[in-house]
Tab-separated table of C-alpha atoms in Angstrom:
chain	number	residue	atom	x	y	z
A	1	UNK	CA	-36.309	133.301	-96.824
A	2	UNK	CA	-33.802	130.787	-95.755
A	3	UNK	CA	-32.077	131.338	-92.138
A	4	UNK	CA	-28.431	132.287	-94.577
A	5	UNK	CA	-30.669	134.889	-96.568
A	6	UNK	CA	-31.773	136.411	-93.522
A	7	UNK	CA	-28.327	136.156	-92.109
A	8	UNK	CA	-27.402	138.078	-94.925
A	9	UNK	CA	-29.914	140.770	-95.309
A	10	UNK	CA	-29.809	141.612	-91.186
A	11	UNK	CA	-26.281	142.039	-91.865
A	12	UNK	CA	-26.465	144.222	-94.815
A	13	UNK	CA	-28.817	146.335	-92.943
A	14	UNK	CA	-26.835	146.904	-90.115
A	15	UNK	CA	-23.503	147.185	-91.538
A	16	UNK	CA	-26.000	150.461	-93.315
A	17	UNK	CA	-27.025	151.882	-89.709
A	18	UNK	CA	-24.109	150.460	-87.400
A	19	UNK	CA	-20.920	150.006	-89.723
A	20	UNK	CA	-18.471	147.387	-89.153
A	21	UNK	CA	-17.302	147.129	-85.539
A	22	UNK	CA	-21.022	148.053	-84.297
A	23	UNK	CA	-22.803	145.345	-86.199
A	24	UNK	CA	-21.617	142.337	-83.852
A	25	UNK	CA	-22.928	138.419	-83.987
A	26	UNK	CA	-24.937	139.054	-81.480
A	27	UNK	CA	-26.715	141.745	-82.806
A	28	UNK	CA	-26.694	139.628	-86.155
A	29	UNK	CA	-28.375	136.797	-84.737
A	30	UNK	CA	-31.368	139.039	-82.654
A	31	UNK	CA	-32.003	140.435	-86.024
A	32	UNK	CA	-31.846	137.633	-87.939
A	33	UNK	CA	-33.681	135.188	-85.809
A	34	UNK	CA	-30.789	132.635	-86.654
A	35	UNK	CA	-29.004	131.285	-83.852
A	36	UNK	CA	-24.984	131.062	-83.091
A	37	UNK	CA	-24.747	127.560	-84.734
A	38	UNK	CA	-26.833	128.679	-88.327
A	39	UNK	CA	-24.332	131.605	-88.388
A	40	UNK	CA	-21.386	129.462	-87.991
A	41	UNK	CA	-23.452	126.647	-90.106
A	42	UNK	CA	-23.342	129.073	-93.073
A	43	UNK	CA	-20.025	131.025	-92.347
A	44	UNK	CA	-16.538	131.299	-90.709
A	45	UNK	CA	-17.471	134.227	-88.717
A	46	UNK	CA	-18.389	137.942	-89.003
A	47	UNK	CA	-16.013	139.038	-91.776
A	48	UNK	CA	-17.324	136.245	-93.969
A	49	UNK	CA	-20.906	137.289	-93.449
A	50	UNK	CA	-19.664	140.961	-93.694
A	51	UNK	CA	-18.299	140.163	-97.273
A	52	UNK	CA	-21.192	138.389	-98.422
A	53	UNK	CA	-23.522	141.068	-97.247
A	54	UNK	CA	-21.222	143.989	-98.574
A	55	UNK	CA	-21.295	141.830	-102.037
A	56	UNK	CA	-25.047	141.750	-101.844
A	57	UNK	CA	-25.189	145.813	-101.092
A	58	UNK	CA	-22.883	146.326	-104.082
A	59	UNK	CA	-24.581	143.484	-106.660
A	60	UNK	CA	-28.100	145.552	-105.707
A	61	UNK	CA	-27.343	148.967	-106.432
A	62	UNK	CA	-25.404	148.034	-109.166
A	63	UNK	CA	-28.531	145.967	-110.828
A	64	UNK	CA	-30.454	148.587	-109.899
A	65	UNK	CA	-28.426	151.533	-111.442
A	66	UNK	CA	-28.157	148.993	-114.679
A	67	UNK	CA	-31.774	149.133	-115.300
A	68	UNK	CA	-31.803	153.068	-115.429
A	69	UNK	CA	-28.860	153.299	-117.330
A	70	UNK	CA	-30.106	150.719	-120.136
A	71	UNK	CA	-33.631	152.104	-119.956
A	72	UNK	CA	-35.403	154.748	-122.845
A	73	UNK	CA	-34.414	157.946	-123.511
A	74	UNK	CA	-31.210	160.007	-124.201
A	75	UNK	CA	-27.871	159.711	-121.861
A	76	UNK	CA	-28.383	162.282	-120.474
A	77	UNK	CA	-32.537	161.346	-119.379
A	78	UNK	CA	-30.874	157.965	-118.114
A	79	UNK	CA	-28.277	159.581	-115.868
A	80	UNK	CA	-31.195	161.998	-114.365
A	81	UNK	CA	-33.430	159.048	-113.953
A	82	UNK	CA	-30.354	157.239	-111.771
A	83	UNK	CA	-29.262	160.447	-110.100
A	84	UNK	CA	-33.303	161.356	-108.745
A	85	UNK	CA	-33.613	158.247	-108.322
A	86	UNK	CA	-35.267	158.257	-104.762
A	87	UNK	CA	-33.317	156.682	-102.077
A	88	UNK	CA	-33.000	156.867	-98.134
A	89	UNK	CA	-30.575	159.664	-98.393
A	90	UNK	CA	-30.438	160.911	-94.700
A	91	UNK	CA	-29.220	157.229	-94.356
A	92	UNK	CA	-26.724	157.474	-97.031
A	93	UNK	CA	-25.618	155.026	-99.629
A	94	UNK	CA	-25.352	151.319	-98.350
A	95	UNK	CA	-21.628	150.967	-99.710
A	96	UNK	CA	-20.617	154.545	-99.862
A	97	UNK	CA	-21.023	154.224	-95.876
A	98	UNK	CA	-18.657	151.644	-95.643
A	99	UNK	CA	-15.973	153.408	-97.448
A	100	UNK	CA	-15.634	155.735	-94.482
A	101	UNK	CA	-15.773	152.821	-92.114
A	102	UNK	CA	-12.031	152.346	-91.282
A	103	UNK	CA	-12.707	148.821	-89.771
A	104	UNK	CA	-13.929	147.721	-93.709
A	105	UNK	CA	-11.622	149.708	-95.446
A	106	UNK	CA	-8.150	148.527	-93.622
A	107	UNK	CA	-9.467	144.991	-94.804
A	108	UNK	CA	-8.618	144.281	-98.371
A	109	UNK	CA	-10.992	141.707	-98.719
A	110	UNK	CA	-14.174	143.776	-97.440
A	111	UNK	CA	-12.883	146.696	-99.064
A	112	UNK	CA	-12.857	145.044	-102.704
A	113	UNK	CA	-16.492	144.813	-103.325
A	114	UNK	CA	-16.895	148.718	-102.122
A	115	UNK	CA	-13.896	149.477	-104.288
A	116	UNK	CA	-15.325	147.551	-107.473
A	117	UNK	CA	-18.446	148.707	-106.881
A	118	UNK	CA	-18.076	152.319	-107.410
A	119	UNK	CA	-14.848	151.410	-110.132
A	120	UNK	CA	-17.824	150.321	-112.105
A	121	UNK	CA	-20.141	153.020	-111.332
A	122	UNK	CA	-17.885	155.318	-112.756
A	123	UNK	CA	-17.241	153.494	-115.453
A	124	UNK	CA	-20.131	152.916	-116.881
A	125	UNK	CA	-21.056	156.621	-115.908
A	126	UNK	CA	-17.890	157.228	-118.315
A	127	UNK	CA	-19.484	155.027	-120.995
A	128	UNK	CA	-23.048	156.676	-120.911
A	129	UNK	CA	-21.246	160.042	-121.349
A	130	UNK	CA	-19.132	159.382	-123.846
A	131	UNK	CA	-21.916	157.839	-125.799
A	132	UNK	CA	-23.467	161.175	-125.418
A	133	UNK	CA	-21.043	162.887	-126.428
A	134	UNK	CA	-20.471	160.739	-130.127
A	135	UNK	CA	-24.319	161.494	-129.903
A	136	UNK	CA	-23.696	165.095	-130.092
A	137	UNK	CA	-25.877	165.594	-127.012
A	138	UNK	CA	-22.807	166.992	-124.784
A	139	UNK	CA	-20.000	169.096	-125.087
A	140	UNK	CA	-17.230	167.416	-127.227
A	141	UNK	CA	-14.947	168.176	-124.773
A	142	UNK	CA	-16.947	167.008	-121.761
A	143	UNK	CA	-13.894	164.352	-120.591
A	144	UNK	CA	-16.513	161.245	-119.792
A	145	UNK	CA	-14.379	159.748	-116.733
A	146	UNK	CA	-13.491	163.067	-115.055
A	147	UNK	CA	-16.866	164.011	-115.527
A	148	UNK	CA	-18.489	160.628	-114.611
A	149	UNK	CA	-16.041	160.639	-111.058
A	150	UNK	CA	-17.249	164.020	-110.105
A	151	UNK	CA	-21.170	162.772	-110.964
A	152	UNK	CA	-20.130	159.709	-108.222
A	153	UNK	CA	-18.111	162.283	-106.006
A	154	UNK	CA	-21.536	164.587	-105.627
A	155	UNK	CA	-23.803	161.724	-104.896
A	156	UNK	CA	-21.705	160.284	-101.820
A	157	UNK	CA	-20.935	164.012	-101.112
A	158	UNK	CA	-24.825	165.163	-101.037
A	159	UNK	CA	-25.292	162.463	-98.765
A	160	UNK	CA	-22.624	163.141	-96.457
A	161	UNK	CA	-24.083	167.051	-96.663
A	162	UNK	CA	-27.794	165.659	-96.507
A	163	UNK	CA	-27.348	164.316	-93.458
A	164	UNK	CA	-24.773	166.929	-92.021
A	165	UNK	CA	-27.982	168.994	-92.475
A	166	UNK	CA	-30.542	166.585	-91.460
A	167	UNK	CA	-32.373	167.357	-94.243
A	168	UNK	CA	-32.751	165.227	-98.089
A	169	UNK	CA	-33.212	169.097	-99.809
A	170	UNK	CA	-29.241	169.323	-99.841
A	171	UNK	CA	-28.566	166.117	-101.743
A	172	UNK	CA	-31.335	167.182	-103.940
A	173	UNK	CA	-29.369	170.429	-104.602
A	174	UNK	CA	-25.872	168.570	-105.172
A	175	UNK	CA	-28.334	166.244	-107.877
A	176	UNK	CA	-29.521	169.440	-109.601
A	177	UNK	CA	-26.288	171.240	-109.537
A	178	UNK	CA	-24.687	168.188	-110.883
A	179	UNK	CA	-27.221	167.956	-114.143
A	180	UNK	CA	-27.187	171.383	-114.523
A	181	UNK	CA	-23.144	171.210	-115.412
A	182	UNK	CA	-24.448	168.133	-118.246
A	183	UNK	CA	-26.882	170.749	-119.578
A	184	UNK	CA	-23.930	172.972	-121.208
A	185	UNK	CA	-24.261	172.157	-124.693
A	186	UNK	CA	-28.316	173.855	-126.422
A	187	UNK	CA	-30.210	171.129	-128.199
């Protein structure tokens, strides 16, 4: 890995444990093992690498959560593959952090890949369940993008109660309670 990747990837991982105004160059370059002059080699300064590693965070999950929702079975097996997925929940999502991080979110331009991020998520959630529905595997009157923002809403919420709790059983709860309101039409 190239001293930008690793730029890159020490800042993803400690915008996840720090946020914004606690993940500092300094910390950045100890982490990295890049020195002040690769940093500024490869970009203007911390919001630049902040972007680029928010970007990465957001291009991940999103590949990621691609591959389960194109992968075998019916919507509804997809959407419980991606929702059990398992994940480092007591650490919370890598972008859903950063949308309670005031620092990111007063700054339009680190705030856009968050914001896009989870504007796709719940559109293609949306998608997947209204193809289920023309499938006649869910309610016909199961509205897909209500339905797909309150799927997104009780992932970043069962983290937020996961690690209120200190404890990955909660979110695991939220995940079941949340397929258990797909399950409402018999097959």
């Amino acid at each position: 890995m190239d001293k930008r990747e690793r730029l890159i990837e020490s800042t993803r991982e400690l915008l996840w444990e720090r946020g914004y105004v606690g993940t500092s160059p300094k910390a950045i370059q100890e982490r990295s093992g890049a020195g002040q002059g690769s940093m500024y080699h490869h970009f203007q300064g911390k919001a630049d690498l902040a972007l680029a590693a928010i970007g990465r965070s957001a291009e991940d999950l999103r590949a990621r959560a691609e591959a389960e929702f194109s992968g075998p079975g019916t919507v509804v097996e997809r959407i419980t593959v991606y929702l059990r997925r398992e994940r480092d929940v007591l650490k919370g999502c890598p972008v859903g952090r950063l949308a309670q991080d005031p620092d990111v979110m007063a700054d339009a331009d680190l705030r856009k890949p968050v914001e896009e991020f989870f504007g796709w998520l719940t559109g293609r959630l949306a998608e997947l369940l209204d193809e289920g529905r023309a499938a006649g595997d869910l309610d016909a009157k199961l509205d897909p993008l209500a339905t797909a923002t309150a799927l997104v809403a009780v992932l970043q919420g069962g983290y937020i109660l996961a690690r209120a709790a200190g404890s990955p059983d909660v979110f695991a709860k939220a995940v079941d309670g949340a397929l258990g309101l797909l399950a409402t039409k018999e097959n």
